[in-house]
mmCIF file of C-alpha atoms in Angstrom:
data_model
loop_
_atom_site.group_PDB
_atom_site.id
_atom_site.type_symbol
_atom_site.label_atom_id
_atom_site.label_comp_id
_atom_site.label_asym_id
_atom_site.label_seq_id
_atom_site.Cartn_x
_atom_site.Cartn_y
_atom_site.Cartn_z
ATOM 1 C CA MET A 14 91.240 7.168 168.632
ATOM 2 C CA SER A 15 87.914 7.166 167.350
ATOM 3 C CA HIS A 16 86.734 10.813 165.495
ATOM 4 C CA ALA A 17 84.021 11.205 168.289
ATOM 5 C CA ALA A 18 86.993 11.912 170.919
ATOM 6 C CA ARG A 19 89.092 13.835 168.599
ATOM 7 C CA ARG A 20 86.441 16.377 167.377
ATOM 8 C CA PRO A 21 86.581 18.096 171.153
ATOM 9 C CA LEU A 22 90.918 17.857 170.999
ATOM 10 C CA LEU A 23 90.839 20.040 167.737
ATOM 11 C CA ALA A 24 88.198 22.100 168.593
ATOM 12 C CA ALA A 25 90.467 22.868 171.831
ATOM 13 C CA ALA A 26 93.390 23.570 169.607
ATOM 14 C CA VAL A 27 92.098 25.431 166.738
ATOM 15 C CA ALA A 28 90.457 28.136 170.052
ATOM 16 C CA ALA A 29 93.998 28.058 171.392
ATOM 17 C CA THR A 30 95.443 29.185 167.785
ATOM 18 C CA SER A 31 92.671 31.701 167.280
ATOM 19 C CA LEU A 32 93.788 33.379 170.765
ATOM 20 C CA ALA A 33 98.047 32.807 170.843
ATOM 21 C CA LEU A 34 97.005 34.700 167.222
ATOM 22 C CA CYS A 35 95.190 37.501 168.216
ATOM 23 C CA ALA A 36 97.133 38.382 171.148
ATOM 24 C CA PRO A 37 98.805 41.935 171.367
ATOM 25 C CA GLY A 38 102.069 40.381 172.244
ATOM 26 C CA ALA A 39 102.188 37.410 170.514
ATOM 27 C CA GLN A 40 101.330 39.768 167.241
ATOM 28 C CA ALA A 41 104.282 41.761 167.983
ATOM 29 C CA ALA A 42 106.927 38.719 168.654
ATOM 30 C CA THR A 43 105.648 37.826 165.118
ATOM 31 C CA LYS A 44 108.595 39.001 162.586
ATOM 32 C CA VAL A 45 106.968 38.824 158.565
ATOM 33 C CA SER A 46 109.224 37.641 155.804
ATOM 34 C CA LYS A 47 109.564 39.065 153.173
ATOM 35 C CA SER A 48 108.511 37.138 151.097
ATOM 36 C CA GLU A 49 104.932 38.108 152.841
ATOM 37 C CA LYS A 50 105.998 42.017 152.606
ATOM 38 C CA ALA A 51 106.176 41.212 148.841
ATOM 39 C CA GLN A 52 102.994 39.298 148.749
ATOM 40 C CA ASN A 53 101.824 41.959 150.864
ATOM 41 C CA THR A 54 102.539 44.569 148.857
ATOM 42 C CA ALA A 55 101.559 42.368 145.117
ATOM 43 C CA ILE A 56 98.036 42.344 146.739
ATOM 44 C CA LYS A 57 98.109 46.205 147.255
ATOM 45 C CA LYS A 58 99.088 46.452 143.849
ATOM 46 C CA ALA A 59 96.259 44.030 142.582
ATOM 47 C CA GLN A 60 93.695 45.874 144.640
ATOM 48 C CA LYS A 61 94.581 48.550 142.876
ATOM 49 C CA SER A 62 94.834 47.614 139.844
ATOM 50 C CA ALA A 63 91.214 45.820 140.911
ATOM 51 C CA THR A 64 90.041 49.234 142.079
ATOM 52 C CA SER A 65 91.078 51.514 138.847
ATOM 53 C CA ALA A 66 89.893 48.609 136.324
ATOM 54 C CA GLY A 67 86.185 49.131 138.048
ATOM 55 C CA LYS A 68 86.357 52.584 137.127
ATOM 56 C CA THR A 69 87.723 52.230 133.612
ATOM 57 C CA ALA A 70 84.561 49.460 133.135
ATOM 58 C CA LYS A 71 81.997 51.943 134.954
ATOM 59 C CA SER A 72 83.872 54.497 132.812
ATOM 60 C CA ALA A 73 83.134 52.683 129.371
ATOM 61 C CA SER A 74 79.931 51.050 130.429
ATOM 62 C CA LYS A 75 78.727 54.952 130.898
ATOM 63 C CA ASP A 76 79.826 55.748 127.410
ATOM 64 C CA ALA A 77 78.337 52.502 126.265
ATOM 65 C CA LYS A 78 75.225 53.644 127.698
ATOM 66 C CA LYS A 79 75.928 57.238 125.509
ATOM 67 C CA ALA A 80 76.583 54.932 122.329
ATOM 68 C CA LEU A 81 73.973 53.445 122.471
ATOM 69 C CA LYS A 82 71.459 56.369 122.963
ATOM 70 C CA ASP A 83 73.606 57.683 120.441
ATOM 71 C CA ALA A 84 72.827 55.441 118.400
ATOM 72 C CA ALA A 85 69.002 55.322 118.670
ATOM 73 C CA SER A 86 69.089 58.878 118.666
ATOM 74 C CA GLY A 87 70.641 58.316 114.907
ATOM 75 C CA ILE A 88 69.036 55.500 113.997
ATOM 76 C CA ALA A 89 65.330 57.574 115.036
ATOM 77 C CA ASN A 90 66.846 60.429 113.117
ATOM 78 C CA ALA A 91 67.595 57.993 109.755
ATOM 79 C CA LYS A 92 63.489 56.661 109.983
ATOM 80 C CA THR A 93 63.228 60.527 110.532
ATOM 81 C CA ALA A 94 65.002 61.465 107.543
ATOM 82 C CA ASP A 95 63.969 57.887 105.633
ATOM 83 C CA ASP A 96 59.843 59.325 106.436
ATOM 84 C CA LYS A 97 61.677 62.539 104.478
ATOM 85 C CA ALA A 98 62.701 61.030 102.157
ATOM 86 C CA ALA A 99 59.459 58.798 101.235
ATOM 87 C CA ALA A 100 57.414 61.394 100.872
ATOM 88 C CA ALA A 101 59.873 63.704 98.529
ATOM 89 C CA GLN A 102 59.873 61.158 96.427
ATOM 90 C CA ASN A 103 55.688 60.333 96.960
ATOM 91 C CA GLY A 104 55.978 64.144 96.168
ATOM 92 C CA LEU A 105 58.806 63.153 92.776
ATOM 93 C CA ASN A 106 55.856 61.231 91.372
ATOM 94 C CA VAL A 107 53.199 62.088 91.922
ATOM 95 C CA LEU A 108 55.170 65.523 89.551
ATOM 96 C CA PHE A 109 56.568 63.378 87.374
ATOM 97 C CA GLY A 110 53.225 61.365 86.480
ATOM 98 C CA GLN A 111 52.130 64.829 85.540
ATOM 99 C CA VAL A 112 55.271 65.557 83.562
ATOM 100 C CA PRO A 113 53.101 64.129 79.893
ATOM 101 C CA ALA A 114 49.628 66.629 81.278
ATOM 102 C CA VAL A 115 52.813 69.323 81.944
ATOM 103 C CA LEU A 116 54.143 68.703 78.603
ATOM 104 C CA ASP A 117 51.234 68.371 76.360
ATOM 105 C CA GLY A 118 49.480 71.686 77.192
ATOM 106 C CA LEU A 119 53.442 73.858 76.944
ATOM 107 C CA THR A 120 52.721 71.947 73.601
ATOM 108 C CA LYS A 121 49.498 72.695 73.349
ATOM 109 C CA LEU A 122 50.378 76.414 74.232
ATOM 110 C CA ALA A 123 53.091 76.403 71.883
ATOM 111 C CA SER A 124 50.524 76.381 68.958
ATOM 112 C CA GLY A 125 48.257 78.469 70.317
ATOM 113 C CA LEU A 126 51.491 80.911 70.645
ATOM 114 C CA THR A 127 53.052 79.696 66.919
ATOM 115 C CA ALA A 128 49.109 80.809 65.282
ATOM 116 C CA ALA A 129 48.539 83.677 67.465
ATOM 117 C CA GLY A 130 52.685 84.734 66.552
ATOM 118 C CA GLU A 131 51.035 83.953 62.619
ATOM 119 C CA GLY A 132 47.845 85.478 63.005
ATOM 120 C CA LEU A 133 50.245 88.563 64.458
ATOM 121 C CA THR A 134 52.498 88.349 61.362
ATOM 122 C CA LYS A 135 49.435 89.266 58.844
ATOM 123 C CA LEU A 136 47.344 91.092 61.020
ATOM 124 C CA GLY A 137 51.180 93.007 60.150
ATOM 125 C CA ASP A 138 51.235 92.019 57.283
ATOM 126 C CA ALA A 139 47.553 93.918 56.721
ATOM 127 C CA PHE A 140 48.120 96.815 58.400
ATOM 128 C CA ALA A 141 51.936 97.110 55.903
ATOM 129 C CA ALA A 142 50.117 96.070 53.106
ATOM 130 C CA GLN A 143 46.882 98.674 53.097
ATOM 131 C CA GLU A 144 45.828 100.698 50.250
ATOM 132 C CA TYR A 145 44.182 104.004 49.489
ATOM 133 C CA GLY A 146 42.716 105.123 46.755
ATOM 134 C CA VAL A 147 43.697 109.123 45.102
ATOM 135 C CA VAL A 148 42.034 111.494 42.530
ATOM 136 C CA LYS A 149 43.305 114.764 41.946
ATOM 137 C CA VAL A 150 41.757 116.807 39.263
ATOM 138 C CA GLN A 151 43.787 118.889 36.775
ATOM 139 C CA LEU A 152 43.510 122.591 34.468
ATOM 140 C CA GLY A 153 44.288 122.701 31.406
ATOM 141 C CA GLY A 154 46.768 119.182 32.613
ATOM 142 C CA ASN A 155 48.183 121.807 36.000
ATOM 143 C CA ASP A 156 47.424 120.561 39.342
ATOM 144 C CA VAL A 157 44.702 122.721 40.893
ATOM 145 C CA PRO A 158 46.217 123.221 44.173
ATOM 146 C CA GLY A 159 44.066 121.717 47.325
ATOM 147 C CA ALA A 160 41.800 119.378 45.033
ATOM 148 C CA ILE A 161 43.179 115.811 46.066
ATOM 149 C CA LEU A 162 40.748 113.350 47.958
ATOM 150 C CA THR A 163 41.899 109.909 49.272
ATOM 151 C CA SER A 164 39.286 107.305 49.687
ATOM 152 C CA SER A 165 39.340 104.439 53.076
ATOM 153 C CA ASP A 166 41.382 101.062 52.518
ATOM 154 C CA ILE A 167 40.667 99.090 49.797
ATOM 155 C CA PRO A 168 39.121 96.130 50.410
ATOM 156 C CA ASP A 169 41.126 93.043 49.375
ATOM 157 C CA ASP A 170 37.941 91.165 49.192
ATOM 158 C CA THR A 171 37.125 93.051 45.535
ATOM 159 C CA ASN A 172 34.531 95.108 46.871
ATOM 160 C CA ALA A 173 34.995 99.094 46.015
ATOM 161 C CA ALA A 174 36.471 101.671 48.393
ATOM 162 C CA THR A 175 33.942 104.915 47.316
ATOM 163 C CA LEU A 176 34.831 108.362 48.124
ATOM 164 C CA SER A 177 32.939 111.737 47.306
ATOM 165 C CA GLY A 178 33.546 115.120 47.389
ATOM 166 C CA THR A 179 33.039 118.127 46.279
ATOM 167 C CA VAL A 180 36.961 120.599 45.046
ATOM 168 C CA LEU A 181 36.580 123.809 43.663
ATOM 169 C CA VAL A 182 38.873 125.065 41.244
ATOM 170 C CA PRO A 183 39.623 128.168 40.728
ATOM 171 C CA VAL A 184 39.666 129.247 37.022
ATOM 172 C CA PRO A 185 42.795 132.049 35.617
ATOM 173 C CA ALA A 186 41.483 135.495 33.766
ATOM 174 C CA ASP A 187 44.107 134.291 31.177
ATOM 175 C CA VAL A 188 42.343 131.059 30.928
ATOM 176 C CA THR A 189 39.653 132.420 27.596
ATOM 177 C CA SER A 190 39.322 128.985 25.261
ATOM 178 C CA ALA A 191 37.885 125.685 26.423
ATOM 179 C CA THR A 192 40.273 123.724 28.943
ATOM 180 C CA PRO A 193 39.487 120.609 29.879
ATOM 181 C CA ILE A 194 39.516 120.093 33.387
ATOM 182 C CA THR A 195 40.643 116.310 34.033
ATOM 183 C CA LEU A 196 40.320 113.759 36.597
ATOM 184 C CA LEU A 197 43.294 111.720 37.416
ATOM 185 C CA ALA A 198 42.983 108.837 39.490
ATOM 186 C CA GLY A 199 45.936 106.533 41.493
ATOM 187 C CA VAL A 200 46.402 103.886 44.744
ATOM 188 C CA ARG A 201 49.270 105.320 47.659
ATOM 189 C CA SER A 202 49.637 101.178 48.538
ATOM 190 C CA GLY A 203 52.030 98.825 51.142
ATOM 191 C CA GLU A 204 50.627 95.971 48.424
ATOM 192 C CA SER A 205 53.047 93.580 46.019
ATOM 193 C CA ASP A 206 51.642 94.603 42.977
ATOM 194 C CA GLY A 207 51.273 97.537 41.384
ATOM 195 C CA THR A 208 55.113 96.853 39.382
ATOM 196 C CA GLY A 209 52.880 97.101 35.460
ATOM 197 C CA PRO A 210 50.233 96.427 33.297
ATOM 198 C CA ASP A 211 50.718 93.223 33.866
ATOM 199 C CA ASP A 212 50.165 93.339 37.966
ATOM 200 C CA PRO A 213 47.729 96.668 38.350
ATOM 201 C CA VAL A 214 47.629 98.123 42.291
ATOM 202 C CA ALA A 215 43.907 98.643 41.168
ATOM 203 C CA SER A 216 41.331 99.471 39.060
ATOM 204 C CA ALA A 217 39.101 102.651 39.513
ATOM 205 C CA GLY A 218 36.296 104.603 37.547
ATOM 206 C CA ILE A 219 34.117 107.292 37.681
ATOM 207 C CA VAL A 220 30.309 106.927 38.869
ATOM 208 C CA THR A 221 29.415 110.238 38.418
ATOM 209 C CA LEU A 222 31.379 113.847 37.745
ATOM 210 C CA THR A 223 30.145 117.336 37.201
ATOM 211 C CA THR A 224 31.132 120.875 36.878
ATOM 212 C CA ALA A 225 29.639 124.243 37.632
ATOM 213 C CA GLY A 226 30.710 127.308 37.576
ATOM 214 C CA SER A 227 30.613 131.336 39.074
ATOM 215 C CA PRO A 228 28.163 133.446 36.599
ATOM 216 C CA GLY A 229 30.117 134.168 33.405
ATOM 217 C CA LEU A 230 32.156 131.600 33.782
ATOM 218 C CA ILE A 231 31.677 129.279 30.800
ATOM 219 C CA ILE A 232 30.936 125.178 30.984
ATOM 220 C CA GLY A 233 31.459 122.203 28.025
ATOM 221 C CA GLY A 234 32.260 119.700 26.908
ATOM 222 C CA GLY A 235 30.964 116.077 29.240
ATOM 223 C CA ASN A 236 28.082 115.140 27.137
ATOM 224 C CA ALA A 237 27.253 117.890 24.990
ATOM 225 C CA PRO A 238 25.262 118.348 23.396
ATOM 226 C CA LEU A 239 23.503 117.496 26.608
ATOM 227 C CA PRO A 240 23.187 119.917 28.999
ATOM 228 C CA ALA A 241 26.969 120.782 31.302
ATOM 229 C CA THR A 242 24.839 119.570 34.049
ATOM 230 C CA VAL A 243 24.435 115.738 33.287
ATOM 231 C CA PRO A 244 26.755 114.240 34.809
ATOM 232 C CA ILE A 245 29.923 111.792 33.454
ATOM 233 C CA THR A 246 31.050 108.375 34.234
ATOM 234 C CA SER A 247 33.001 105.867 33.666
ATOM 235 C CA LYS A 248 31.882 103.005 30.880
ATOM 236 C CA ALA A 249 31.872 99.273 31.077
ATOM 237 C CA ASN A 250 35.396 98.129 30.581
ATOM 238 C CA ALA A 251 35.449 94.089 28.857
ATOM 239 C CA ALA A 252 38.454 93.655 29.656
ATOM 240 C CA ALA A 253 37.025 94.032 33.633
ATOM 241 C CA GLY A 254 33.825 91.554 32.973
ATOM 242 C CA GLY A 255 31.959 94.594 32.065
ATOM 243 C CA ALA A 256 32.861 96.491 35.335
ATOM 244 C CA PRO A 257 32.969 100.494 34.121
ATOM 245 C CA VAL A 258 35.927 100.137 36.219
ATOM 246 C CA TYR A 259 39.928 100.404 34.625
ATOM 247 C CA PRO A 260 43.329 99.119 35.817
ATOM 248 C CA ILE A 261 46.063 101.420 37.510
ATOM 249 C CA PRO A 262 49.717 99.700 36.201
ATOM 250 C CA PHE A 263 51.792 101.091 38.904
ATOM 251 C CA LYS A 264 50.933 102.208 42.500
ATOM 252 C CA ALA A 265 52.221 105.144 44.140
ATOM 253 C CA PRO A 266 54.308 104.513 47.494
ATOM 254 C CA ARG A 267 51.927 104.938 50.817
ATOM 255 C CA VAL A 268 54.297 107.721 51.650
ATOM 256 C CA ASP A 269 56.631 110.200 48.884
ATOM 257 C CA ALA A 270 59.555 110.836 50.505
ATOM 258 C CA THR A 271 59.052 113.944 50.849
ATOM 259 C CA PRO A 272 55.801 113.950 52.876
ATOM 260 C CA ASN A 273 53.067 115.796 51.309
ATOM 261 C CA PRO A 274 49.738 114.972 51.599
ATOM 262 C CA PHE A 275 48.188 117.371 49.176
ATOM 263 C CA SER A 276 50.115 115.876 46.071
ATOM 264 C CA PHE A 277 50.012 112.421 44.011
ATOM 265 C CA PRO A 278 52.310 111.709 41.670
ATOM 266 C CA THR A 279 50.280 112.270 38.135
ATOM 267 C CA ASP A 280 53.128 109.200 36.655
ATOM 268 C CA LYS A 281 51.741 106.461 38.926
ATOM 269 C CA ALA A 282 47.705 107.808 38.014
ATOM 270 C CA ILE A 283 45.104 107.213 35.121
ATOM 271 C CA ASP A 284 42.882 109.766 33.569
ATOM 272 C CA LEU A 285 39.935 108.795 34.710
ATOM 273 C CA THR A 286 38.088 111.718 31.583
ATOM 274 C CA ASP A 287 39.977 109.151 28.731
ATOM 275 C CA PRO A 288 37.147 109.646 25.672
ATOM 276 C CA ALA A 289 37.727 106.190 25.866
ATOM 277 C CA THR A 290 36.759 105.943 29.004
ATOM 278 C CA LEU A 291 33.839 107.134 29.336
ATOM 279 C CA GLN A 292 30.042 106.773 28.573
ATOM 280 C CA ASP A 293 28.641 107.292 25.488
ATOM 281 C CA PHE A 294 24.741 108.441 25.902
ATOM 282 C CA THR A 295 24.293 109.930 22.342
ATOM 283 C CA GLY A 296 26.876 108.577 19.317
ATOM 284 C CA ALA A 297 28.390 112.523 19.440
ATOM 285 C CA GLY A 298 31.497 111.196 22.412
ATOM 286 C CA SER A 299 31.713 112.065 25.400
ATOM 287 C CA GLY A 300 34.509 113.501 27.165
ATOM 288 C CA PRO A 301 36.297 115.935 29.917
ATOM 289 C CA PHE A 302 34.380 119.152 30.676
ATOM 290 C CA THR A 303 36.053 122.239 29.792
ATOM 291 C CA VAL A 304 35.593 125.827 30.822
ATOM 292 C CA ALA A 305 36.670 129.203 29.666
ATOM 293 C CA ASN A 306 36.469 132.280 31.960
ATOM 294 C CA PRO A 307 35.832 135.969 30.352
ATOM 295 C CA THR A 308 35.332 137.469 32.974
ATOM 296 C CA GLY A 309 38.291 138.780 33.330
ATOM 297 C CA GLN A 310 39.193 138.391 36.638
ATOM 298 C CA THR A 311 39.370 134.955 38.224
ATOM 299 C CA ALA A 312 36.222 133.121 38.659
ATOM 300 C CA VAL A 313 35.618 129.426 40.250
ATOM 301 C CA ALA A 314 34.056 125.986 39.190
ATOM 302 C CA THR A 315 33.446 123.337 41.386
ATOM 303 C CA VAL A 316 34.122 119.742 40.358
ATOM 304 C CA THR A 317 31.493 117.488 42.134
ATOM 305 C CA LEU A 318 32.926 113.490 42.218
ATOM 306 C CA THR A 319 32.064 109.848 43.171
ATOM 307 C CA VAL A 320 34.817 107.512 42.315
ATOM 308 C CA ARG A 321 34.926 103.628 43.097
ATOM 309 C CA PHE A 322 38.767 102.020 43.648
ATOM 310 C CA ASN A 323 38.567 98.017 43.546
ATOM 311 C CA ASP A 324 41.020 95.582 43.820
ATOM 312 C CA LEU A 325 40.430 92.872 41.784
ATOM 313 C CA THR A 326 42.908 90.723 42.159
ATOM 314 C CA ALA A 327 43.664 90.787 45.273
ATOM 315 C CA SER A 328 44.261 87.271 46.701
ATOM 316 C CA ALA A 329 42.086 85.326 48.934
ATOM 317 C CA THR A 330 45.601 84.081 51.188
ATOM 318 C CA ASP A 331 48.182 86.594 50.300
ATOM 319 C CA VAL A 332 47.115 90.231 52.176
ATOM 320 C CA THR A 333 49.376 91.750 50.140
ATOM 321 C CA ALA A 334 48.866 91.278 47.163
#
């Protein structure tokens, strides 16, 4: 039989078979074998497994998408952090670039502070090393209460500190014979010199000194036979290069153990009225003025003076000398 003839017969057979299978009676009459049941069960399990696998795959897909999103966020954060780190590094580079200038500035500041410290130390030394000239009047070798004067600070460049003034000298009624009025000079010093004749604290000399008295008081001495109104003065001192000043070997402390601004230790002073140091105008000699009181009552003498103090051994670099 030819292929063309077979085709209609085959189509009819397929159609008949399909009708038989679709018919209810035929389906009910068909008995399902155990192997088919097992096969159907396996198919259902496979379908469930496939469904579960699909769900799992879908969940994994979601997780993967979230992971990708987190990764992208992490990369963005990392880039931001990297940018910040780069900016910080740039800032550090700028800062490090300024370190040499800062160190140079600190070095200069340290040098300036050192110089300032040295200056303050020198200033402190200069303040502590101030020295003052002091003169006091004695009558018959005894201090006259209150008859004491103090100069300003004696310069350390050999210039003079000069003091001037007038003091009163009570002359008791029992001073009936010529009694000398002497003038002593000393220096209160915080400097290192003033330890003896080879290292005097300063020098002093009388510029002028006169003495006058109340009525009845007899004034003598001085430049006799010249009138008592002629002042006495210190003569040139060859040992001081001709300057009319004389060395004061020992210094007195700035403040005595028992402070008393109206006293001065006699053993630290020199006698400016020593005849050996006074100018002799007449060749007859010169000496301190004297007073005698024949009035029977206390009389008063006045002593008017100007005295210079010089530190002739001052150091140009050591303010304590």
